């Protein structure tokens, strides 16, 4: 059992280091670990005579460095005690004698213990392989090019540990300077397997020994023949990470189902007084048309907004699914005990006044009560939540009832309000809007687990400032992404943003580079900003999934064609090389000076029939997978005529079972705004006055399709 | 006269190369040029005996490389004919004898001409210095780090040649890996002056000899002590660039004044028939309220839209400033002759059917007529132009009359229509909208020259796909930027976009990296996309100019604060470090759990008075230079209450002479849209549902302020 043996060797070593009260391992200790895990480091042996030196060198098999070992000689080079690049028995023997002779000449009393024979590191590309313990994601492996230039440019990539062989290999292509490893200017490509192997072994090491906080192979010298770590550095963690309470998938789904599809809701702190949160919440539940039971709870009233009020939740007859709290923070804990006694599985904690306000103990107390009594907590410090398909508006904001496919969540209340306003003005179809606030208990991974199953939800968009448990999130995202897109707006991307996040939630800001790589690895679409998150959320459920990479631009405005082409490249999409037969077909419909190719430039003065004919061609040809339309407002083809014909043709093909994503940029006078709304409502994602947005949204759809494995690309790397 | 002498030497050399029909110079020829221009290259001499070798080495002053020179010895190293790193008379002498001895041993019949003694290149950082001839900008110098990694990452910067010493130095900081040159990981900083000196000398060389198409010093080895070009490569141009016809500033202003402030306009091809362009143009001129004379020209009508029609422009009584053409392309040339006879200085050529439609000869013909008769041409292939303050709507689009400070131009008609629609829906105040189309004559530099002087214009925004004369544009931009911001949307940024641009205008696509650096150098604000160009154009005239770098975020939504901080960093702005006294002042108004520092997080439940008090603090404190507001929709402070108080406080300070840019992000339900419009109209640039846009716009204002030298930063580098 080699594996057991290596674990034992490293265990013994680490226990020894711990016993000495050290956290950093010495170089020889590092070498023991490297040998145990098969991490290639330069061979190194002490030769006591020339025969031993020759034998050592023969074992290493290449040129060696030979160095005098003497406690009396500090400056080996001055003593002529170092020879570099010796190869072959004769030369090794000669070098041995020469070094000893030099040393004796230098100091004839020096005690000579022998000659250290080291493998000579080859000339090669320097890379870095390592592992760190991220506060959000735990063990993370890192890979980058070495050297001072890369240090400045921070060209490094991260993955959750443990990685498998494919993931390790994928890291080599995830750095900006990946091309270097494939060989440039006639250089031979390096041994990629050997690097991946180093990554794998480091990943295994930190997985086996979670107490190892950091491993650094820096530099690893890599050539066409292999990879050798010139140095290994290992640092132990100060203390073991605390275990986080987890719930099974079934537990999560069971309580979430009752939260999002409740039959009976209690409002604790319901009030008749206008302007009070307990009044708004109750009114919104009623006005939102919740068809189940709504029970106001308030010991000081018999009747609130025409409903019988109960002094305590324990007085409510029958089962209750959700208790919404609209009471001041200090009252939450005792009332939560009553919720537990009533066996209500969900508490929605609207009040602020907990960790975010410098009262972490108050928050710890309610968390403890929730865990003890089996109540899941949403919040505290939230606006509440909406579950539109079930007519739940359990929030102090105004009701929202445009049912649709996107579930939106936000950590911050302000962002939640922006979500609501944007959704309302754009008529975004929503399945749920959920405030997460302090995330004392329920967080993004619980919600992902639920929305992944919820048949009404086709896309999930989340604003977050931190993740309480990065691994649980990744696991939930990986389970969800093959089914539906997950969009994440991670606030606190920059140092300034992260500092603001720290002051806001007390959350430790993760390094954004780690977030970025690991969210990608989880298949999540990261939105660069709030507006993009909202636009992706609105568009992704509307757009069909592309079946391949070939994007075709059809434009009436050459100028839009150029900008749309820029946007296609910016978003990592591929302009299709139009095959000659299709080119000929397009040319039949466009003036001789129009430009076929891609963009297909039908020119500005064309009638509706030209738009229609060319869009039909694009939809009908199975080699075309997505259309980007550039419309130019003219008298010949007014905006609503373009919108009508486009929507009609797209609908006709949809009925014939041909669904391709179609996005449009409309350049024109204000009528194009109405045309865009018309198109959007009919499944064509259209924007006025921008060539960037329609393509960005198509790009997001493609990113998801790739992450979901629907384009043969697998998870993005 | 050293300078004259060096010019003569290089002239003689280049003539010789030309005479031999070569374009590429040999290495020794390159060395002659390097020596003439003081470009440091390794010294190199032939020593015929040991004394000469010692003398050479002494002249070079450091270690040298010594190489056998023999026509009979091809493989010098095999012959023991190369020794590297020899220093000191004794060693040089010994090496000389040893090499000769080795050579004789290797081939006792070899003819030995001597030993080449070369300066040994020091170990140092590799950089690249060069010059190229850009199709748009002409001579351009380039600087980047050398080595394979940089080649992959394309970390290079460009400047128009000739550069001065400061510009040359600034290039060292314009690469992403600039830090390397300043010394990292304990390395000594390199000799920056020496690199700048190499750049300067290359710049002088290509300025003196425009026939040199390309110079490449690659690599230049740079250390703390100096910079030596290991290799110099010089390539001559195939042919000299053609001279472009230019106009003096006075000529441009004189014709532009009559174009933009005309007293009398003729419409050639005016028509009574609805749907015809000649009908739309005439109607728009009339409906737009042009107070001057409008003369329809059409030989087939006596009266058009109630105005007397003339058979020819030559029949119109009195002076005419502008002739708008609404006739088919083939009719333009003869009618242009008549315009010339009438001494009309401006022809606005709406028709398409010229170069863009595969008819370059037709375009050449009208250009020749224009030059011959002194008519400036706008277009052809345009929608026309608007000059709002003078009630000119000479276009087939609908009239636009919201007067204001931004002049917008577009190369493409479709983009022009988007400009119009956006302006109308956002009520953007406009001074002019101008279509440039094929730019057969008038182009961006003419317009810049005019708008720079136009008192109504406070900001210029231009969409362009190419520049006919990059140097003229840079010159005009440099003259304009100190007075008002210039925003450019350069389409065809990416390879795909440039290809589309090629098909659209037949213009040769410039390398975007060159465009990007040189536009920056000219102080131009480059918009990444169409929507950004439009938003910058709308906002820049509204925002006052910041007086310093200190940006403060005041937010009611902590979540917005985090996103706004991200945006501040993304846009290269500086979050002010709040001084303790100001921090104390802020804290007086915010709850104890709110966070002072920056962002100032006043927390969500605060009344209007808290917003007002903290905004007042920010405006009153002279150390604060710009405010970014994050508003969170609550019952306590509804959107319009926030908008009213903010606008009122800003106006009050403005009256007291305190003008600072204030931008706002409003998170909330749909009422925030009206609040944003209210704020925008009162000089506070406000957006709903986005934290990115307000900060991007503030960033654009800062970029301009720096470029205009108003923040002490000078032109950006």
PDB file of C-alpha atoms in Angstrom, chain A residues 125-126 128 145-153 155 176-180 184-185 218 275-276 280 352 356-358 381 383 396-399 412-415 417-422 424-425 463 465 489-504 528-532 534 557-563 565-570 575 577 593-596 598-599 601 632-635 665-670 672-673 688-693, chain B residues 125-126 128 145-153 155 176-180 184-185 218 275-276 280 352 356-358 381 383 396-399 412-415 417-422 424-425 463 465 489-504 528-532 534 557-563 565-570 575 577 593 595-596 598-599 601 631-635 665-670 672-673 688-693:
ATOM      1  CA  UNK A 125      10.209  27.676 -18.744  1.00  0.00           C
ATOM      2  CA  UNK A 126       9.568  28.633 -15.143  1.00  0.00           C
ATOM      3  CA  UNK A 128       4.441  28.091 -10.457  1.00  0.00           C
ATOM      4  CA  UNK A 145       3.917  31.136 -15.364  1.00  0.00           C
ATOM      5  CA  UNK A 146       6.891  31.920 -13.161  1.00  0.00           C
ATOM      6  CA  UNK A 147       9.342  34.731 -13.358  1.00  0.00           C
ATOM      7  CA  UNK A 148       9.234  38.355 -12.488  1.00  0.00           C
ATOM      8  CA  UNK A 149       7.102  39.423 -15.447  1.00  0.00           C
ATOM      9  CA  UNK A 150       4.233  37.134 -14.553  1.00  0.00           C
ATOM     10  CA  UNK A 151       4.445  38.223 -10.951  1.00  0.00           C
ATOM     11  CA  UNK A 152       3.798  41.742 -12.151  1.00  0.00           C
ATOM     12  CA  UNK A 153       1.020  40.711 -14.535  1.00  0.00           C
ATOM     13  CA  UNK A 155      -1.259  35.697 -14.779  1.00  0.00           C
ATOM     14  CA  UNK A 176      -3.354  34.619 -20.678  1.00  0.00           C
ATOM     15  CA  UNK A 177       0.113  33.538 -21.730  1.00  0.00           C
ATOM     16  CA  UNK A 178      -0.970  29.960 -22.374  1.00  0.00           C
ATOM     17  CA  UNK A 179       0.536  30.117 -25.838  1.00  0.00           C
ATOM     18  CA  UNK A 180       4.042  30.115 -24.326  1.00  0.00           C
ATOM     19  CA  UNK A 184       6.356  30.139 -29.676  1.00  0.00           C
ATOM     20  CA  UNK A 185       9.062  31.423 -32.015  1.00  0.00           C
ATOM     21  CA  UNK A 218       8.210  27.818  -7.192  1.00  0.00           C
ATOM     22  CA  UNK A 275     -46.213  53.093   7.447  1.00  0.00           C
ATOM     23  CA  UNK A 276     -45.286  50.194   9.765  1.00  0.00           C
ATOM     24  CA  UNK A 280     -47.038  46.838   4.584  1.00  0.00           C
ATOM     25  CA  UNK A 352     -32.344  44.702  10.748  1.00  0.00           C
ATOM     26  CA  UNK A 356     -24.836  44.244  10.128  1.00  0.00           C
ATOM     27  CA  UNK A 357     -25.500  46.730  12.950  1.00  0.00           C
ATOM     28  CA  UNK A 358     -22.769  45.514  15.263  1.00  0.00           C
ATOM     29  CA  UNK A 381     -32.078  42.335   7.415  1.00  0.00           C
ATOM     30  CA  UNK A 383     -37.005  43.244   2.290  1.00  0.00           C
ATOM     31  CA  UNK A 396     -42.652  45.619   2.583  1.00  0.00           C
ATOM     32  CA  UNK A 397     -42.076  46.620  -1.051  1.00  0.00           C
ATOM     33  CA  UNK A 398     -44.971  46.828  -3.489  1.00  0.00           C
ATOM     34  CA  UNK A 399     -46.479  43.682  -5.025  1.00  0.00           C
ATOM     35  CA  UNK A 412     -28.512  43.790  -0.348  1.00  0.00           C
ATOM     36  CA  UNK A 413     -31.899  45.395   0.044  1.00  0.00           C
ATOM     37  CA  UNK A 414     -31.031  48.339  -2.183  1.00  0.00           C
ATOM     38  CA  UNK A 415     -30.101  46.006  -4.996  1.00  0.00           C
ATOM     39  CA  UNK A 417     -35.256  47.348  -4.931  1.00  0.00           C
ATOM     40  CA  UNK A 418     -33.369  47.948  -8.179  1.00  0.00           C
ATOM     41  CA  UNK A 419     -34.277  44.424  -9.264  1.00  0.00           C
ATOM     42  CA  UNK A 420     -37.919  45.176  -8.590  1.00  0.00           C
ATOM     43  CA  UNK A 421     -37.959  48.525 -10.415  1.00  0.00           C
ATOM     44  CA  UNK A 422     -36.096  47.168 -13.404  1.00  0.00           C
ATOM     45  CA  UNK A 424     -41.439  46.256 -13.473  1.00  0.00           C
ATOM     46  CA  UNK A 425     -40.376  48.773 -16.099  1.00  0.00           C
ATOM     47  CA  UNK A 463     -26.365  39.441  -6.456  1.00  0.00           C
ATOM     48  CA  UNK A 465     -21.090  40.149  -1.795  1.00  0.00           C
ATOM     49  CA  UNK A 489     -23.152  39.575  -9.858  1.00  0.00           C
ATOM     50  CA  UNK A 490     -20.278  39.375  -7.376  1.00  0.00           C
ATOM     51  CA  UNK A 491     -19.924  42.776  -5.753  1.00  0.00           C
ATOM     52  CA  UNK A 492     -16.637  43.773  -4.175  1.00  0.00           C
ATOM     53  CA  UNK A 493     -14.607  42.749  -7.205  1.00  0.00           C
ATOM     54  CA  UNK A 494     -12.016  45.416  -6.690  1.00  0.00           C
ATOM     55  CA  UNK A 495      -9.968  46.243  -3.626  1.00  0.00           C
ATOM     56  CA  UNK A 496     -12.116  49.342  -3.051  1.00  0.00           C
ATOM     57  CA  UNK A 497     -15.303  47.369  -3.551  1.00  0.00           C
ATOM     58  CA  UNK A 498     -14.167  44.599  -1.234  1.00  0.00           C
ATOM     59  CA  UNK A 499     -13.308  47.145   1.448  1.00  0.00           C
ATOM     60  CA  UNK A 500     -16.809  48.570   1.169  1.00  0.00           C
ATOM     61  CA  UNK A 501     -18.202  45.035   1.349  1.00  0.00           C
ATOM     62  CA  UNK A 502     -16.243  44.458   4.535  1.00  0.00           C
ATOM     63  CA  UNK A 503     -17.740  47.498   6.137  1.00  0.00           C
ATOM     64  CA  UNK A 504     -21.170  46.437   4.960  1.00  0.00           C
ATOM     65  CA  UNK A 528     -19.751  42.504 -14.829  1.00  0.00           C
ATOM     66  CA  UNK A 529     -22.262  44.925 -13.279  1.00  0.00           C
ATOM     67  CA  UNK A 530     -25.770  45.386 -11.939  1.00  0.00           C
ATOM     68  CA  UNK A 531     -27.315  46.427 -15.209  1.00  0.00           C
ATOM     69  CA  UNK A 532     -25.806  43.465 -17.024  1.00  0.00           C
ATOM     70  CA  UNK A 534     -30.588  42.509 -14.847  1.00  0.00           C
ATOM     71  CA  UNK A 557     -26.772  49.702 -41.486  1.00  0.00           C
ATOM     72  CA  UNK A 558     -23.188  49.008 -42.417  1.00  0.00           C
ATOM     73  CA  UNK A 559     -22.104  51.090 -39.440  1.00  0.00           C
ATOM     74  CA  UNK A 560     -24.051  48.887 -37.062  1.00  0.00           C
ATOM     75  CA  UNK A 561     -22.503  45.872 -38.752  1.00  0.00           C
ATOM     76  CA  UNK A 562     -19.021  47.053 -37.797  1.00  0.00           C
ATOM     77  CA  UNK A 563     -20.005  47.722 -34.183  1.00  0.00           C
ATOM     78  CA  UNK A 565     -18.831  42.633 -35.256  1.00  0.00           C
ATOM     79  CA  UNK A 566     -16.749  44.308 -32.546  1.00  0.00           C
ATOM     80  CA  UNK A 567     -19.286  43.155 -29.982  1.00  0.00           C
ATOM     81  CA  UNK A 568     -19.303  39.603 -31.339  1.00  0.00           C
ATOM     82  CA  UNK A 569     -15.534  39.406 -30.851  1.00  0.00           C
ATOM     83  CA  UNK A 570     -15.677  41.091 -27.441  1.00  0.00           C
ATOM     84  CA  UNK A 575     -18.730  35.090 -36.867  1.00  0.00           C
ATOM     85  CA  UNK A 577     -17.492  31.882 -42.361  1.00  0.00           C
ATOM     86  CA  UNK A 593     -22.791  46.964 -53.774  1.00  0.00           C
ATOM     87  CA  UNK A 594     -24.132  45.458 -50.531  1.00  0.00           C
ATOM     88  CA  UNK A 595     -21.705  43.156 -48.937  1.00  0.00           C
ATOM     89  CA  UNK A 596     -22.367  39.529 -48.395  1.00  0.00           C
ATOM     90  CA  UNK A 598     -20.552  38.221 -42.587  1.00  0.00           C
ATOM     91  CA  UNK A 599     -21.951  40.758 -41.641  1.00  0.00           C
ATOM     92  CA  UNK A 601     -24.916  44.100 -45.275  1.00  0.00           C
ATOM     93  CA  UNK A 632     -31.688  51.012 -39.692  1.00  0.00           C
ATOM     94  CA  UNK A 633     -34.752  53.202 -39.465  1.00  0.00           C
ATOM     95  CA  UNK A 634     -35.856  54.316 -42.957  1.00  0.00           C
ATOM     96  CA  UNK A 635     -39.063  55.457 -44.573  1.00  0.00           C
ATOM     97  CA  UNK A 665     -29.936  46.309 -32.399  1.00  0.00           C
ATOM     98  CA  UNK A 666     -32.309  49.014 -33.621  1.00  0.00           C
ATOM     99  CA  UNK A 667     -30.782  52.290 -34.799  1.00  0.00           C
ATOM    100  CA  UNK A 668     -33.346  54.948 -35.402  1.00  0.00           C
ATOM    101  CA  UNK A 669     -35.663  57.570 -34.063  1.00  0.00           C
ATOM    102  CA  UNK A 670     -37.734  57.010 -30.924  1.00  0.00           C
ATOM    103  CA  UNK A 672     -37.492  51.979 -32.349  1.00  0.00           C
ATOM    104  CA  UNK A 673     -38.164  51.802 -28.597  1.00  0.00           C
ATOM    105  CA  UNK A 688     -32.463  50.584 -29.187  1.00  0.00           C
ATOM    106  CA  UNK A 689     -29.369  52.830 -29.389  1.00  0.00           C
ATOM    107  CA  UNK A 690     -26.882  50.112 -28.533  1.00  0.00           C
ATOM    108  CA  UNK A 691     -25.006  47.525 -30.522  1.00  0.00           C
ATOM    109  CA  UNK A 692     -23.353  46.108 -27.407  1.00  0.00           C
ATOM    110  CA  UNK A 693     -26.249  44.910 -25.257  1.00  0.00           C
TER     111      UNK A 693
ATOM    112  CA  UNK B 125      16.015  43.281 -19.253  1.00  0.00           C
ATOM    113  CA  UNK B 126      15.128  42.895 -22.913  1.00  0.00           C
ATOM    114  CA  UNK B 128      11.923  46.515 -27.925  1.00  0.00           C
ATOM    115  CA  UNK B 145       9.223  44.683 -23.128  1.00  0.00           C
ATOM    116  CA  UNK B 146      11.092  42.105 -25.134  1.00  0.00           C
ATOM    117  CA  UNK B 147      11.130  38.383 -24.846  1.00  0.00           C
ATOM    118  CA  UNK B 148       8.757  35.689 -25.809  1.00  0.00           C
ATOM    119  CA  UNK B 149       6.258  36.335 -23.030  1.00  0.00           C
ATOM    120  CA  UNK B 150       5.635  39.917 -24.063  1.00  0.00           C
ATOM    121  CA  UNK B 151       5.332  38.866 -27.656  1.00  0.00           C
ATOM    122  CA  UNK B 152       2.466  36.656 -26.596  1.00  0.00           C
ATOM    123  CA  UNK B 153       0.865  39.302 -24.387  1.00  0.00           C
ATOM    124  CA  UNK B 155       2.371  44.605 -24.178  1.00  0.00           C
ATOM    125  CA  UNK B 176       1.097  46.933 -18.413  1.00  0.00           C
ATOM    126  CA  UNK B 177       4.342  45.514 -17.123  1.00  0.00           C
ATOM    127  CA  UNK B 178       5.829  48.957 -16.455  1.00  0.00           C
ATOM    128  CA  UNK B 179       6.634  47.928 -12.904  1.00  0.00           C
ATOM    129  CA  UNK B 180       9.382  45.613 -14.171  1.00  0.00           C
ATOM    130  CA  UNK B 184      10.764  44.242  -8.679  1.00  0.00           C
ATOM    131  CA  UNK B 185      11.835  41.552  -6.195  1.00  0.00           C
ATOM    132  CA  UNK B 218      15.136  44.179 -30.937  1.00  0.00           C
ATOM    133  CA  UNK B 275     -41.476  60.058 -49.881  1.00  0.00           C
ATOM    134  CA  UNK B 276     -38.753  61.602 -52.043  1.00  0.00           C
ATOM    135  CA  UNK B 280     -38.206  65.429 -46.908  1.00  0.00           C
ATOM    136  CA  UNK B 352     -25.302  57.355 -52.058  1.00  0.00           C
ATOM    137  CA  UNK B 356     -19.372  52.828 -50.916  1.00  0.00           C
ATOM    138  CA  UNK B 357     -21.301  51.311 -53.832  1.00  0.00           C
ATOM    139  CA  UNK B 358     -18.311  50.392 -55.929  1.00  0.00           C
ATOM    140  CA  UNK B 381     -23.787  59.042 -48.648  1.00  0.00           C
ATOM    141  CA  UNK B 383     -28.440  61.704 -43.886  1.00  0.00           C
ATOM    142  CA  UNK B 396     -34.238  63.568 -44.598  1.00  0.00           C
ATOM    143  CA  UNK B 397     -34.680  62.525 -40.933  1.00  0.00           C
ATOM    144  CA  UNK B 398     -37.172  64.301 -38.702  1.00  0.00           C
ATOM    145  CA  UNK B 399     -36.369  67.730 -37.203  1.00  0.00           C
ATOM    146  CA  UNK B 412     -22.516  55.850 -40.686  1.00  0.00           C
ATOM    147  CA  UNK B 413     -26.100  56.833 -41.331  1.00  0.00           C
ATOM    148  CA  UNK B 414     -27.520  54.102 -39.135  1.00  0.00           C
ATOM    149  CA  UNK B 415     -25.490  55.322 -36.200  1.00  0.00           C
ATOM    150  CA  UNK B 417     -30.246  57.685 -36.646  1.00  0.00           C
ATOM    151  CA  UNK B 418     -29.437  56.075 -33.299  1.00  0.00           C
ATOM    152  CA  UNK B 419     -27.887  59.363 -32.180  1.00  0.00           C
ATOM    153  CA  UNK B 420     -31.096  61.139 -33.096  1.00  0.00           C
ATOM    154  CA  UNK B 421     -33.424  58.684 -31.376  1.00  0.00           C
ATOM    155  CA  UNK B 422     -31.323  58.559 -28.222  1.00  0.00           C
ATOM    156  CA  UNK B 424     -34.782  62.727 -28.478  1.00  0.00           C
ATOM    157  CA  UNK B 425     -35.790  60.169 -25.854  1.00  0.00           C
ATOM    158  CA  UNK B 463     -18.477  57.906 -34.337  1.00  0.00           C
ATOM    159  CA  UNK B 465     -14.648  53.823 -38.655  1.00  0.00           C
ATOM    160  CA  UNK B 489     -16.355  55.801 -30.741  1.00  0.00           C
ATOM    161  CA  UNK B 490     -13.886  54.039 -33.014  1.00  0.00           C
ATOM    162  CA  UNK B 491     -15.724  51.183 -34.700  1.00  0.00           C
ATOM    163  CA  UNK B 492     -13.808  48.255 -36.084  1.00  0.00           C
ATOM    164  CA  UNK B 493     -11.794  47.756 -32.898  1.00  0.00           C
ATOM    165  CA  UNK B 494     -11.550  44.043 -33.284  1.00  0.00           C
ATOM    166  CA  UNK B 495     -10.333  41.996 -36.206  1.00  0.00           C
ATOM    167  CA  UNK B 496     -13.920  41.038 -37.001  1.00  0.00           C
ATOM    168  CA  UNK B 497     -15.076  44.630 -36.672  1.00  0.00           C
ATOM    169  CA  UNK B 498     -12.253  45.933 -38.844  1.00  0.00           C
ATOM    170  CA  UNK B 499     -13.097  43.386 -41.505  1.00  0.00           C
ATOM    171  CA  UNK B 500     -16.695  44.589 -41.489  1.00  0.00           C
ATOM    172  CA  UNK B 501     -15.439  48.182 -41.692  1.00  0.00           C
ATOM    173  CA  UNK B 502     -13.386  47.239 -44.722  1.00  0.00           C
ATOM    174  CA  UNK B 503     -16.408  45.875 -46.467  1.00  0.00           C
ATOM    175  CA  UNK B 504     -18.365  48.942 -45.507  1.00  0.00           C
ATOM    176  CA  UNK B 528     -16.016  51.501 -25.610  1.00  0.00           C
ATOM    177  CA  UNK B 529     -19.380  51.254 -27.369  1.00  0.00           C
ATOM    178  CA  UNK B 530     -22.246  53.156 -28.978  1.00  0.00           C
ATOM    179  CA  UNK B 531     -24.315  53.448 -25.837  1.00  0.00           C
ATOM    180  CA  UNK B 532     -21.358  54.768 -23.840  1.00  0.00           C
ATOM    181  CA  UNK B 534     -24.213  58.554 -26.314  1.00  0.00           C
ATOM    182  CA  UNK B 557     -27.754  51.252   0.309  1.00  0.00           C
ATOM    183  CA  UNK B 558     -24.637  49.488   1.516  1.00  0.00           C
ATOM    184  CA  UNK B 559     -24.989  47.098  -1.414  1.00  0.00           C
ATOM    185  CA  UNK B 560     -24.884  49.971  -3.868  1.00  0.00           C
ATOM    186  CA  UNK B 561     -21.840  51.310  -2.022  1.00  0.00           C
ATOM    187  CA  UNK B 562     -19.922  48.141  -2.772  1.00  0.00           C
ATOM    188  CA  UNK B 563     -20.880  48.161  -6.448  1.00  0.00           C
ATOM    189  CA  UNK B 565     -16.723  51.302  -5.200  1.00  0.00           C
ATOM    190  CA  UNK B 566     -16.068  48.607  -7.796  1.00  0.00           C
ATOM    191  CA  UNK B 567     -17.082  51.065 -10.495  1.00  0.00           C
ATOM    192  CA  UNK B 568     -14.854  53.801  -9.061  1.00  0.00           C
ATOM    193  CA  UNK B 569     -11.847  51.496  -9.303  1.00  0.00           C
ATOM    194  CA  UNK B 570     -12.833  50.207 -12.741  1.00  0.00           C
ATOM    195  CA  UNK B 575     -11.857  56.978  -3.409  1.00  0.00           C
ATOM    196  CA  UNK B 577      -9.197  58.758   2.228  1.00  0.00           C
ATOM    197  CA  UNK B 593     -23.768  51.052  12.916  1.00  0.00           C
ATOM    198  CA  UNK B 595     -20.161  53.125   8.233  1.00  0.00           C
ATOM    199  CA  UNK B 596     -18.255  56.316   7.761  1.00  0.00           C
ATOM    200  CA  UNK B 598     -15.646  55.926   2.110  1.00  0.00           C
ATOM    201  CA  UNK B 599     -18.287  54.927   0.982  1.00  0.00           C
ATOM    202  CA  UNK B 601     -22.942  54.382   4.343  1.00  0.00           C
ATOM    203  CA  UNK B 631     -29.967  56.139  -3.246  1.00  0.00           C
ATOM    204  CA  UNK B 632     -32.183  53.405  -1.818  1.00  0.00           C
ATOM    205  CA  UNK B 633     -35.927  53.726  -2.301  1.00  0.00           C
ATOM    206  CA  UNK B 634     -37.714  53.686   1.087  1.00  0.00           C
ATOM    207  CA  UNK B 635     -40.992  54.929   2.463  1.00  0.00           C
ATOM    208  CA  UNK B 665     -27.346  55.676  -8.853  1.00  0.00           C
ATOM    209  CA  UNK B 666     -30.970  55.193  -7.858  1.00  0.00           C
ATOM    210  CA  UNK B 667     -32.030  51.736  -6.667  1.00  0.00           C
ATOM    211  CA  UNK B 668     -35.747  51.408  -6.292  1.00  0.00           C
ATOM    212  CA  UNK B 669     -39.135  50.883  -7.828  1.00  0.00           C
ATOM    213  CA  UNK B 670     -40.112  52.584 -11.102  1.00  0.00           C
ATOM    214  CA  UNK B 672     -36.761  56.288  -9.547  1.00  0.00           C
ATOM    215  CA  UNK B 673     -36.915  56.761 -13.322  1.00  0.00           C
ATOM    216  CA  UNK B 688     -31.823  53.983 -12.348  1.00  0.00           C
ATOM    217  CA  UNK B 689     -30.965  50.285 -11.978  1.00  0.00           C
ATOM    218  CA  UNK B 690     -27.257  50.694 -12.604  1.00  0.00           C
ATOM    219  CA  UNK B 691     -24.280  51.484 -10.437  1.00  0.00           C
ATOM    220  CA  UNK B 692     -21.902  51.409 -13.392  1.00  0.00           C
ATOM    221  CA  UNK B 693     -23.196  54.141 -15.712  1.00  0.00           C
TER     222      UNK B 693
END
